[in-house]
Amino acid sequence: MFRHTPLRYAALVLLIGAALTQTFTAGYFGLEILIEILILGMLVLALDLVAGFGGMVSLCHGALMGVGAYAFVTLNVLVGLDPWLSTLAAVAVTAGIAWVIGAICARSHGIYFIMATLAFGQMGYSYIFESPLFGGDDGMGGIDRFDLTSIGLDLNDSKTFALFCLAVLIAVYLFAAAILKSGLGRSLIGVMHNEKRMKALGQNTWRVKADVFGLSGIIAGIAGVLAAQHILFISPGMLAWTVSGEALVVVILGGLGTLVGPLIGAAFFVVLKHQVSEVTSHWHLVVGVVLIAVVMSRANGIFGWIEARYGAWIDRRLTDSTRTETPEEILTDA
Amino acid sequence: MLETRNLDKSFGAVHVTRDVSLKLERGERRVILGPNGAGKTTLFNQLVGELTPDSGSVHLAGEDVTALSVARRARQGLSRSYQKNTLFDGLTVEENLGLAASIHTGHASRLWSDCLSKPEVREIVQEVAEQVNLMPYLHATVSEISYGVRRQLEVGVALATRPLVLLMDEPTSGVGPEMSKGFHDLLNNLPRDLTMLIIEHDMDLAFDVADTITVLNYGEVVFDGLPEEARGSSLLKEIYLGSWENA
């Protein structure tokens, strides 16, 4: 079951503190990196929800984020719908598509599930790439950020937009945690542990997986809307399978099935990418080496490693506090 | 309460269930005996829907459930435990029971409410934990409890769906004689209106618990009657009980 341990609370507080510090101290480039981390954080939360707690390793979450972005821009820029209504509709469309993908793929497992989601993602990518309505290869522009000047916020200011993204990320995290603590979330975890038994107990496991995949689509859709507002331009590249692959790498790097871990992974991944890019354009090689090291260490990502060390430290402290001294130790102390 | 009519199943040339017809009345406790490979677990798998019979039908509380999925049959009151533990390993005993109970109450599919904190779910968890002697272990994870306690939990999880019919596949499989005796009391103390079908190799437990006994051999029912009749059956001694009588 999903549990908020003191260590997870501490990690969350540290992450929020670091994001706030960066917001108020960084320059333009630093803020852009922070916003990239925050939006990637939403995408990897969506992926961790299905992969880390439902065993559904998806290679279409990048495409789902792209669907959210394209739906928002189509409704807002092409149709001229109100940006908030466009956002609601875009998120609903993404969730609906995610539910359908989840419903179809939920009957498969393991490598077959991965391949089925990859196929769906690539279908979306190809369609957008070749569709003149959505700008084809050229993408779409003309995007404006939300107008919050009525409450004194100018989202065109990077600092304000970063704070806005942070607030949305916190809301999205609480949403994901609420799902996992609900009956549906507990069923999902039960399905991941033992699907056969869940069926034998009367649970419709297909429906559980499809529903959570749809809910995960809500988060991916929100990430897509914010990604479009961040760069003010969208292109078919957003739906490419490599985006889904990178999200999966981030989830594994951070700690699959921990919710907090993928956020750490997102920060680590983006910072590493930008730092290494300053030295060489082959930053993927460095990320690859780090990923191999993390996987080979048998720890559950960076946060999994921290949790294991913390657990061992707590055990040692408990053992030390309950251990009675041997006669030799008493004599030595005396 | 549970009835099979002419159930038949083959895997290629191997005929694993041959024209099996059984009828369990409400509250009846029937033990299925038979040597290894007799088709006992295969029969269970057909009853719960994990295997589809080639022909014949399964009826639960008067309704034909042959075409229903495993989950639908479970929701209609057919629950089973497995010969090998199929528990939720990372979860506590309380969460294992709670998950099963919340599926029964319908809270396990709801968003925005924690199914384990619902009073009706907690009530079932408490009741089942007392029935299968799990109260001391409620907060331990499955990996922290002994094998014998896991067997109790295996039965408890099946019970937490408040079934009409409980199928138990060798509930004492792998447990020692001391714990096996505890299982006699545990099964005898379950509600009298619960219909039970039990696969069991422990003869003492079988004759202690059973109202009726069915013996399968090569997928076929070769004996169906009272425990006293089973003890006196020469056919039974020949195919199965010889070693027990001589023990």
Coordinates of C-alpha atoms in Angstrom, one line a residue:
Chain A
M1 CA 0.0 0.0 0.0
F2 CA 1.1 3.6 -0.6
R3 CA 2.3 5.2 2.7
H4 CA 3.6 8.7 3.5
T5 CA 6.5 7.9 5.7
P6 CA 8.4 10.7 7.6
L7 CA 11.2 10.3 5.1
R8 CA 8.8 10.9 2.2
Y9 CA 7.4 14.0 3.9
A10 CA 10.9 15.3 4.5
A11 CA 11.8 14.7 0.8
L12 CA 8.7 16.5 -0.3
V13 CA 9.4 19.5 2.0
L14 CA 13.0 19.6 0.8
L15 CA 12.0 19.5 -2.9
I16 CA 9.4 22.3 -2.4
G17 CA 12.0 24.3 -0.5
A18 CA 14.6 23.8 -3.2
A19 CA 12.1 24.8 -5.9
L20 CA 11.1 28.0 -4.0
T21 CA 14.7 28.9 -3.4
Q22 CA 15.5 28.4 -7.1
T23 CA 12.4 30.5 -8.0
F24 CA 13.5 33.5 -6.0
T25 CA 17.3 33.3 -6.6
A26 CA 17.7 32.0 -10.2
G27 CA 18.0 34.0 -13.4
Y28 CA 16.0 33.5 -16.5
F29 CA 17.8 30.4 -17.6
G30 CA 17.6 28.8 -14.1
L31 CA 13.9 29.5 -14.0
E32 CA 13.4 27.8 -17.4
I33 CA 15.2 24.7 -16.1
L34 CA 13.0 24.8 -13.0
I35 CA 9.8 25.0 -15.1
E36 CA 11.1 22.1 -17.3
I37 CA 11.6 20.0 -14.1
L38 CA 8.2 20.9 -12.7
I39 CA 6.4 19.9 -15.9
L40 CA 8.4 16.8 -16.3
G41 CA 7.6 16.1 -12.7
M42 CA 3.9 16.0 -13.6
L43 CA 4.4 13.6 -16.5
V44 CA 6.5 11.2 -14.3
L45 CA 3.9 11.3 -11.5
A46 CA 1.3 10.2 -14.1
L47 CA 3.6 7.4 -15.3
D48 CA 4.5 6.3 -11.7
L49 CA 0.8 6.0 -10.9
V50 CA 0.3 3.4 -13.5
A51 CA 3.7 1.8 -13.7
G52 CA 4.8 1.9 -10.1
F53 CA 1.5 1.0 -8.5
G54 CA -0.3 -0.9 -11.2
G55 CA 2.6 -2.6 -13.0
M56 CA 1.5 -1.0 -16.3
V57 CA 4.7 0.2 -17.9
S58 CA 3.5 2.6 -20.5
L59 CA 5.3 3.9 -23.5
C60 CA 2.5 6.3 -24.5
H61 CA 2.5 8.8 -21.7
G62 CA 4.6 11.3 -23.7
A63 CA 2.0 11.0 -26.5
L64 CA -0.8 11.6 -23.9
M65 CA 1.0 14.8 -22.8
G66 CA 1.2 15.8 -26.4
V67 CA -2.6 15.1 -26.9
G68 CA -3.2 17.4 -23.9
A69 CA -1.1 20.1 -25.5
Y70 CA -2.6 19.8 -29.0
A71 CA -6.1 19.6 -27.7
F72 CA -5.5 22.8 -25.7
V73 CA -4.0 24.7 -28.5
T74 CA -6.6 23.5 -31.0
L75 CA -9.5 24.6 -28.8
N76 CA -7.8 27.8 -27.6
V77 CA -6.0 29.1 -30.7
L78 CA -7.9 27.5 -33.6
V79 CA -11.4 27.4 -32.2
G80 CA -11.0 30.5 -30.0
L81 CA -12.4 28.9 -26.9
D82 CA -11.7 30.4 -23.4
P83 CA -8.3 29.2 -22.2
W84 CA -9.8 27.7 -19.0
L85 CA -12.5 25.9 -20.9
S86 CA -9.9 24.8 -23.4
T87 CA -7.8 23.4 -20.5
L88 CA -10.8 21.6 -19.0
A89 CA -11.7 20.1 -22.4
A90 CA -8.1 19.2 -23.3
V91 CA -7.7 17.4 -19.9
A92 CA -11.0 15.6 -20.4
V93 CA -10.0 14.5 -24.0
T94 CA -6.6 13.3 -22.8
A95 CA -8.2 11.4 -19.9
G96 CA -10.8 9.8 -22.2
I97 CA -8.1 8.7 -24.7
A98 CA -6.0 7.4 -21.9
W99 CA -9.0 5.4 -20.5
V100 CA -9.6 3.8 -24.0
I101 CA -5.9 3.0 -24.3
G102 CA -5.9 1.6 -20.8
A103 CA -9.1 -0.4 -21.4
I104 CA -7.7 -2.0 -24.5
C105 CA -4.2 -2.7 -23.2
A106 CA -5.3 -3.8 -19.7
R107 CA -5.9 -7.3 -20.9
S108 CA -2.2 -7.7 -21.8
H109 CA 0.7 -7.9 -19.5
G110 CA 4.5 -7.3 -19.4
I111 CA 6.2 -6.8 -22.8
Y112 CA 2.9 -7.0 -24.6
F113 CA 1.4 -4.1 -22.6
I114 CA 4.5 -2.0 -23.3
M115 CA 4.4 -2.7 -27.0
A116 CA 0.6 -2.0 -27.2
T117 CA 1.1 1.4 -25.5
L118 CA 4.1 2.1 -27.7
A119 CA 1.9 1.4 -30.8
F120 CA -0.8 3.8 -29.5
G121 CA 1.7 6.5 -28.9
Q122 CA 3.3 6.1 -32.3
M123 CA -0.2 6.2 -33.9
G124 CA -0.8 9.5 -32.3
Y125 CA 2.6 10.8 -33.3
S126 CA 2.2 9.8 -36.9
Y127 CA -1.3 11.2 -37.1
I128 CA -0.3 14.6 -35.8
F129 CA 2.9 14.6 -37.9
E130 CA 0.9 14.1 -41.1
S131 CA -2.2 16.2 -40.3
P132 CA -2.4 19.6 -41.9
L133 CA -5.1 20.6 -39.4
F134 CA -2.6 20.4 -36.5
G135 CA 0.2 22.0 -38.5
G136 CA 1.9 18.8 -39.4
D137 CA 5.7 18.8 -39.1
D138 CA 5.6 22.6 -38.6
G139 CA 3.7 22.4 -35.3
M140 CA 1.5 25.1 -33.9
G141 CA 2.1 28.5 -32.3
G142 CA 0.2 31.6 -31.3
I143 CA -0.2 30.3 -27.7
D144 CA -0.8 32.7 -24.8
R145 CA -0.4 31.9 -21.2
F146 CA -3.3 32.1 -18.8
D147 CA -4.4 35.6 -18.0
L148 CA -4.3 36.0 -14.2
T149 CA -3.8 39.7 -14.1
S150 CA -7.2 40.1 -12.4
I151 CA -5.5 38.6 -9.3
G152 CA -2.3 40.4 -9.8
L153 CA -0.3 37.6 -11.4
D154 CA 1.5 37.9 -14.7
L155 CA 2.3 34.5 -16.0
N156 CA 4.5 35.9 -18.8
D157 CA 7.0 36.5 -16.0
S158 CA 9.1 33.4 -15.7
K159 CA 9.2 33.6 -11.9
T160 CA 5.4 33.8 -11.6
F161 CA 5.0 31.0 -14.1
A162 CA 7.4 28.8 -12.2
L163 CA 5.4 29.4 -9.0
F164 CA 2.2 28.6 -10.8
C165 CA 3.7 25.4 -12.1
L166 CA 4.9 24.5 -8.7
A167 CA 1.4 25.0 -7.2
V168 CA 0.0 22.8 -10.0
L169 CA 2.6 20.1 -9.3
I170 CA 1.8 20.1 -5.6
A171 CA -1.9 19.8 -6.5
V172 CA -1.2 17.0 -8.9
Y173 CA 0.9 15.2 -6.3
L174 CA -1.9 15.4 -3.8
F175 CA -4.3 14.1 -6.5
A176 CA -2.1 11.1 -7.2
A177 CA -1.7 10.4 -3.5
A178 CA -5.5 10.6 -3.0
I179 CA -6.0 8.1 -5.8
L180 CA -3.6 5.7 -4.2
K181 CA -5.2 6.0 -0.8
S182 CA -8.7 5.5 -2.2
G183 CA -10.4 2.2 -2.7
L184 CA -9.6 2.3 -6.4
G185 CA -5.9 2.9 -5.7
R186 CA -5.8 0.1 -3.1
S187 CA -7.4 -2.2 -5.7
L188 CA -4.8 -1.2 -8.2
I189 CA -2.0 -2.1 -5.8
G190 CA -3.8 -5.4 -5.1
V191 CA -3.9 -6.1 -8.9
M192 CA -0.2 -5.4 -9.2
H193 CA 0.6 -7.7 -6.3
N194 CA -1.7 -10.5 -7.4
E195 CA -4.2 -10.0 -10.2
K196 CA -5.4 -13.6 -10.2
R197 CA -6.4 -13.4 -6.5
M198 CA -8.1 -10.0 -7.0
K199 CA -10.3 -11.6 -9.7
A200 CA -11.0 -14.6 -7.5
L201 CA -12.2 -12.1 -4.8
G202 CA -14.6 -10.6 -7.2
Q203 CA -12.8 -7.5 -8.5
N204 CA -13.1 -6.4 -12.1
T205 CA -9.3 -5.9 -12.6
W206 CA -9.7 -4.8 -16.2
R207 CA -11.9 -1.9 -15.1
V208 CA -9.5 -0.9 -12.2
K209 CA -6.6 -0.7 -14.6
A210 CA -8.5 1.2 -17.2
D211 CA -9.9 3.7 -14.7
V212 CA -6.5 4.5 -13.2
F213 CA -5.0 4.8 -16.6
G214 CA -7.7 7.3 -17.4
L215 CA -6.9 9.2 -14.2
S216 CA -3.3 9.2 -15.0
G217 CA -4.3 10.8 -18.3
I218 CA -5.7 13.7 -16.4
I219 CA -2.3 14.4 -15.0
A220 CA -0.6 13.9 -18.4
G221 CA -3.1 16.3 -19.9
I222 CA -2.4 19.0 -17.4
A223 CA 1.3 18.5 -18.0
G224 CA 0.6 18.9 -21.8
V225 CA -1.3 22.2 -21.3
L226 CA 1.5 23.6 -19.2
A227 CA 4.2 22.4 -21.6
A228 CA 2.4 24.3 -24.4
Q229 CA 2.1 27.4 -22.3
H230 CA 5.8 27.1 -21.3
I231 CA 7.3 27.0 -24.7
L232 CA 4.4 28.8 -26.5
F233 CA 4.9 26.4 -29.4
I234 CA 4.1 22.7 -29.9
S235 CA 5.3 20.2 -32.4
P236 CA 4.8 16.5 -33.1
G237 CA 8.0 15.8 -31.3
M238 CA 6.1 16.1 -28.0
L239 CA 4.3 12.9 -28.9
A240 CA 7.4 10.9 -29.9
W241 CA 8.1 7.7 -28.1
T242 CA 11.4 9.0 -26.9
V243 CA 9.5 11.4 -24.6
S244 CA 7.8 8.4 -23.0
G245 CA 11.1 6.6 -22.9
E246 CA 12.7 9.5 -21.1
A247 CA 9.9 9.7 -18.6
L248 CA 10.3 6.0 -17.9
V249 CA 14.0 6.5 -17.4
V250 CA 13.3 9.4 -15.0
V251 CA 10.8 7.2 -13.0
I252 CA 13.3 4.4 -12.7
L253 CA 16.2 6.8 -11.8
G254 CA 14.1 8.4 -9.1
G255 CA 12.4 5.3 -7.6
L256 CA 9.5 3.4 -9.2
G257 CA 6.4 3.3 -7.0
T258 CA 7.3 5.9 -4.5
L259 CA 5.7 9.1 -6.1
V260 CA 8.4 11.2 -4.4
G261 CA 11.2 9.4 -6.2
P262 CA 10.2 10.3 -9.7
L263 CA 10.2 14.0 -8.7
I264 CA 13.8 13.6 -7.5
G265 CA 14.5 11.8 -10.7
A266 CA 13.0 14.6 -12.8
A267 CA 15.2 17.2 -11.1
F268 CA 18.3 15.0 -11.4
F269 CA 17.6 14.2 -15.0
V270 CA 17.0 17.8 -16.2
V271 CA 20.0 19.2 -14.2
L272 CA 22.3 16.5 -15.4
K273 CA 21.1 16.9 -19.0
H274 CA 21.8 20.7 -19.0
Q275 CA 25.1 20.4 -17.1
V276 CA 26.5 17.7 -19.4
S277 CA 25.2 19.5 -22.5
E278 CA 27.5 22.4 -21.7
V279 CA 30.5 20.0 -22.0
T280 CA 29.3 17.6 -24.7
S281 CA 26.3 17.1 -27.0
H282 CA 26.3 13.3 -26.1
W283 CA 24.6 13.8 -22.8
H284 CA 22.5 10.7 -23.4
L285 CA 25.6 8.6 -22.9
V286 CA 26.1 10.0 -19.4
V287 CA 22.4 9.5 -18.5
G288 CA 22.7 6.0 -19.9
V289 CA 25.7 5.2 -17.6
V290 CA 23.9 6.7 -14.6
L291 CA 20.8 4.6 -15.4
I292 CA 22.9 1.4 -15.7
A293 CA 24.6 2.1 -12.4
V294 CA 21.2 2.7 -10.7
V295 CA 19.7 -0.5 -12.1
M296 CA 22.8 -2.6 -11.3
S297 CA 22.9 -1.3 -7.8
R298 CA 19.6 -3.1 -7.3
A299 CA 18.3 -0.2 -5.3
N300 CA 14.9 1.2 -6.3
G301 CA 16.3 4.3 -7.9
I302 CA 17.8 7.2 -6.1
F303 CA 15.0 7.6 -3.5
G304 CA 14.8 3.8 -3.1
W305 CA 18.5 3.8 -2.2
I306 CA 17.9 6.7 0.3
E307 CA 15.0 4.8 1.9
A308 CA 17.1 1.6 2.2
R309 CA 20.0 3.5 3.9
Y310 CA 17.6 5.3 6.2
G311 CA 15.8 2.0 7.1
A312 CA 19.2 0.4 7.8
W313 CA 20.2 3.3 10.0
I314 CA 16.9 3.2 12.0
D315 CA 17.4 -0.6 12.5
R316 CA 21.0 0.0 13.7
R317 CA 19.8 2.6 16.2
L318 CA 17.0 0.4 17.5
T319 CA 19.4 -2.5 17.9
D320 CA 22.0 -0.3 19.7
S321 CA 19.4 1.1 22.1
T322 CA 18.1 -2.4 23.0
R323 CA 21.4 -4.2 23.2
T324 CA 22.8 -5.1 26.6
E325 CA 26.5 -4.7 27.2
T326 CA 28.8 -7.8 27.5
P327 CA 30.7 -8.2 30.8
E328 CA 33.9 -7.3 28.9
E329 CA 32.4 -4.0 27.6
I330 CA 31.2 -3.1 31.2
L331 CA 34.8 -3.8 32.5
T332 CA 36.3 -1.7 29.6
D333 CA 33.9 1.2 30.3
A334 CA 34.7 1.0 34.0
Chain B
M1 CA -26.4 -24.2 -3.1
L2 CA -23.7 -25.4 -5.5
E3 CA -24.3 -27.9 -8.2
T4 CA -22.4 -29.3 -11.1
R5 CA -24.1 -31.2 -13.9
N6 CA -22.1 -33.6 -16.1
L7 CA -18.9 -31.6 -16.0
D8 CA -16.3 -32.7 -18.4
K9 CA -12.8 -31.5 -19.3
S10 CA -9.9 -32.8 -21.3
F11 CA -6.4 -31.5 -22.0
G12 CA -5.6 -33.1 -25.3
A13 CA -5.8 -36.9 -24.8
V14 CA -5.9 -36.5 -21.0
H15 CA -9.4 -36.7 -19.6
V16 CA -9.2 -34.7 -16.3
T17 CA -12.8 -34.4 -15.4
R18 CA -15.3 -37.1 -16.4
D19 CA -19.0 -36.4 -16.2
V20 CA -18.8 -35.0 -12.7
S21 CA -22.2 -34.2 -11.1
L22 CA -22.2 -32.9 -7.5
K23 CA -24.9 -31.3 -5.4
L24 CA -24.1 -29.4 -2.2
E25 CA -27.0 -28.3 0.0
R26 CA -26.8 -25.0 2.0
G27 CA -24.5 -25.4 5.0
E28 CA -23.1 -28.7 3.8
R29 CA -19.5 -29.4 4.3
R30 CA -18.1 -31.7 1.7
V31 CA -14.5 -33.0 1.5
I32 CA -13.1 -34.1 -1.8
L33 CA -10.6 -36.9 -1.6
G34 CA -8.5 -38.5 -4.3
P35 CA -4.9 -39.4 -5.1
N36 CA -2.6 -36.9 -6.8
G37 CA -3.7 -36.3 -10.4
A38 CA -7.3 -37.3 -9.7
G39 CA -8.5 -33.9 -11.0
K40 CA -9.5 -32.3 -7.7
T41 CA -7.9 -28.9 -8.3
T42 CA -8.9 -29.0 -12.0
L43 CA -12.5 -29.4 -10.8
F44 CA -12.1 -26.4 -8.4
N45 CA -10.8 -24.3 -11.3
Q46 CA -13.8 -25.1 -13.3
L47 CA -16.2 -24.3 -10.4
V48 CA -14.7 -20.8 -10.0
G49 CA -14.3 -20.1 -13.7
E50 CA -10.5 -20.3 -14.0
L51 CA -11.0 -23.1 -16.5
T52 CA -13.9 -23.6 -18.9
P53 CA -15.4 -27.1 -19.0
D54 CA -15.7 -28.8 -22.3
S55 CA -19.3 -29.7 -21.4
G56 CA -21.6 -29.6 -18.4
S57 CA -22.7 -26.7 -16.2
V58 CA -22.1 -25.1 -12.8
H59 CA -25.0 -23.7 -10.8
L60 CA -24.7 -21.4 -7.8
A61 CA -27.8 -20.8 -5.7
G62 CA -30.0 -22.1 -8.5
E63 CA -28.4 -20.0 -11.2
D64 CA -26.3 -21.3 -14.1
V65 CA -23.0 -19.5 -13.7
T66 CA -21.0 -21.5 -16.3
A67 CA -20.6 -18.6 -18.7
L68 CA -19.7 -16.1 -15.9
S69 CA -16.2 -14.8 -15.3
V70 CA -14.2 -15.6 -12.2
A71 CA -14.9 -12.2 -10.7
R72 CA -18.7 -12.4 -11.4
R73 CA -18.9 -15.8 -9.8
A74 CA -17.0 -14.4 -6.8
R75 CA -19.4 -11.5 -6.5
Q76 CA -22.3 -14.0 -6.6
G77 CA -20.9 -15.7 -3.5
L78 CA -18.3 -18.3 -4.7
S79 CA -15.0 -17.8 -3.0
R80 CA -11.9 -20.0 -2.9
S81 CA -8.5 -20.4 -1.2
Y82 CA -5.6 -21.8 -3.0
Q83 CA -3.2 -24.8 -2.4
K84 CA -0.3 -22.4 -2.7
N85 CA -0.6 -19.1 -0.9
T86 CA -1.8 -16.3 -3.2
L87 CA -1.7 -13.4 -0.8
F88 CA -0.8 -9.7 -1.2
D89 CA 2.8 -10.0 0.0
G90 CA 3.7 -6.4 0.6
L91 CA 0.6 -5.7 2.6
T92 CA -0.3 -6.3 6.2
V93 CA -2.7 -9.0 7.4
E94 CA -5.3 -6.3 8.1
E95 CA -4.9 -4.8 4.6
N96 CA -5.2 -8.3 3.0
L97 CA -8.4 -8.9 4.8
G98 CA -9.6 -5.3 4.3
L99 CA -9.0 -5.4 0.5
A100 CA -11.1 -8.6 0.2
A101 CA -13.8 -7.2 2.4
S102 CA -13.9 -3.9 0.6
I103 CA -14.4 -5.7 -2.8
H104 CA -17.4 -7.4 -1.2
T105 CA -18.8 -4.2 0.1
G106 CA -18.1 -2.4 -3.2
H107 CA -15.8 0.2 -1.6
A108 CA -12.7 -1.2 -3.5
S109 CA -13.7 0.6 -6.7
R110 CA -14.4 4.0 -5.3
L111 CA -12.4 7.1 -5.7
W112 CA -12.0 9.7 -2.9
S113 CA -12.6 7.3 0.0
D114 CA -10.3 4.9 1.8
C115 CA -12.0 1.6 1.7
L116 CA -10.1 0.2 4.7
S117 CA -11.4 2.9 7.0
K118 CA -15.1 2.1 6.2
P119 CA -17.0 0.8 9.3
E120 CA -18.6 -2.1 7.4
V121 CA -15.1 -3.2 6.1
R122 CA -13.5 -2.9 9.5
E123 CA -16.3 -5.0 11.0
I124 CA -15.7 -7.8 8.5
V125 CA -11.9 -7.6 9.1
Q126 CA -12.5 -7.9 12.8
E127 CA -14.9 -10.8 12.5
V128 CA -12.8 -12.8 10.1
A129 CA -9.6 -12.1 12.0
E130 CA -11.3 -13.6 15.1
Q131 CA -12.7 -16.5 13.1
V132 CA -9.3 -17.6 11.7
N133 CA -7.2 -16.6 14.7
L134 CA -5.4 -13.7 13.1
M135 CA -6.0 -11.0 15.7
P136 CA -2.3 -11.0 17.0
Y137 CA -0.9 -10.6 13.5
L138 CA -3.2 -7.8 12.1
H139 CA -0.4 -5.3 11.7
A140 CA 2.3 -7.7 10.4
T141 CA 3.1 -7.9 6.7
V142 CA 2.7 -11.2 5.0
S143 CA 6.5 -11.6 4.8
E144 CA 6.7 -11.3 8.6
I145 CA 4.3 -14.1 9.5
S146 CA 5.0 -17.8 9.6
Y147 CA 3.9 -20.2 6.9
G148 CA 1.1 -21.7 9.1
V149 CA -0.3 -18.2 9.8
R150 CA -0.2 -17.5 6.1
R151 CA -2.4 -20.5 5.5
Q152 CA -4.9 -19.1 8.0
L153 CA -4.8 -15.8 6.2
E154 CA -5.3 -17.6 2.9
V155 CA -8.6 -18.9 4.2
G156 CA -9.3 -15.6 5.9
V157 CA -9.0 -13.6 2.7
A158 CA -11.5 -16.0 1.0
L159 CA -13.8 -15.6 4.0
A160 CA -13.7 -11.8 4.0
T161 CA -15.8 -11.7 0.8
R162 CA -18.7 -13.2 2.9
P163 CA -19.2 -16.1 0.5
L164 CA -22.2 -18.4 0.2
V165 CA -19.9 -21.2 -0.8
L166 CA -16.3 -21.5 0.3
L167 CA -13.9 -23.7 -1.7
M168 CA -10.7 -24.6 0.1
D169 CA -7.9 -26.3 -1.8
E170 CA -5.8 -28.2 0.8
P171 CA -6.0 -25.6 3.6
T172 CA -3.5 -27.5 5.8
S173 CA -1.1 -28.1 2.9
G174 CA 2.5 -27.9 4.3
V175 CA 1.5 -27.2 8.0
G176 CA 2.7 -29.3 10.9
P177 CA 0.5 -31.7 13.0
E178 CA 0.0 -29.1 15.8
M179 CA -1.2 -26.4 13.4
S180 CA -3.3 -28.9 11.5
K181 CA -5.2 -29.6 14.7
G182 CA -5.8 -25.9 15.0
F183 CA -7.3 -25.9 11.5
H184 CA -9.9 -28.6 12.6
D185 CA -11.2 -26.2 15.3
L186 CA -11.0 -23.2 12.9
L187 CA -13.1 -25.0 10.2
N188 CA -15.5 -26.4 12.7
N189 CA -16.1 -23.0 14.2
L190 CA -17.0 -21.3 10.9
P191 CA -20.7 -20.4 10.6
R192 CA -22.9 -23.4 10.2
D193 CA -24.8 -21.9 7.2
L194 CA -21.6 -21.5 5.2
T195 CA -21.4 -24.2 2.5
M196 CA -17.9 -25.6 2.2
L197 CA -16.2 -27.8 -0.4
I198 CA -12.7 -28.8 0.8
I199 CA -9.9 -30.7 -1.0
E200 CA -7.9 -32.3 1.7
H201 CA -5.2 -35.0 2.1
D202 CA -5.3 -34.9 5.9
M203 CA -7.6 -37.8 6.7
D204 CA -8.2 -36.9 10.3
L205 CA -9.3 -33.4 9.3
A206 CA -11.4 -34.7 6.4
F207 CA -13.4 -37.1 8.6
D208 CA -13.6 -34.5 11.4
V209 CA -15.0 -31.8 9.3
A210 CA -17.0 -33.5 6.5
D211 CA -20.7 -34.0 6.4
T212 CA -20.2 -35.8 3.1
I213 CA -17.3 -37.2 1.2
T214 CA -16.7 -37.3 -2.5
V215 CA -13.8 -39.3 -3.9
L216 CA -12.3 -38.6 -7.4
N217 CA -10.1 -41.0 -9.3
Y218 CA -8.9 -40.3 -12.8
G219 CA -11.3 -37.3 -13.0
E220 CA -14.4 -39.5 -12.1
V221 CA -16.5 -39.6 -9.0
V222 CA -16.1 -43.1 -7.6
F223 CA -17.6 -42.5 -4.2
D224 CA -20.2 -40.1 -2.9
G225 CA -21.6 -40.6 0.6
L226 CA -21.3 -40.2 4.3
P227 CA -17.9 -40.3 6.1
E228 CA -18.9 -43.6 7.9
E229 CA -19.7 -45.2 4.5
A230 CA -16.4 -43.9 3.2
R231 CA -14.5 -45.6 6.1
G232 CA -16.1 -48.9 5.2
S233 CA -15.7 -48.7 1.4
S234 CA -13.4 -51.3 0.0
L235 CA -13.1 -49.4 -3.3
L236 CA -11.9 -46.4 -1.4
K237 CA -9.4 -48.4 0.5
E238 CA -8.1 -49.8 -2.7
I239 CA -7.6 -46.6 -4.5
Y240 CA -6.8 -44.2 -1.7
L241 CA -7.2 -45.1 1.9
G242 CA -5.0 -48.1 2.1
S243 CA -2.0 -46.2 3.3
W244 CA -4.1 -44.3 5.8
E245 CA -5.7 -47.5 7.3
N246 CA -2.3 -49.0 7.6
A247 CA -0.7 -46.0 9.1

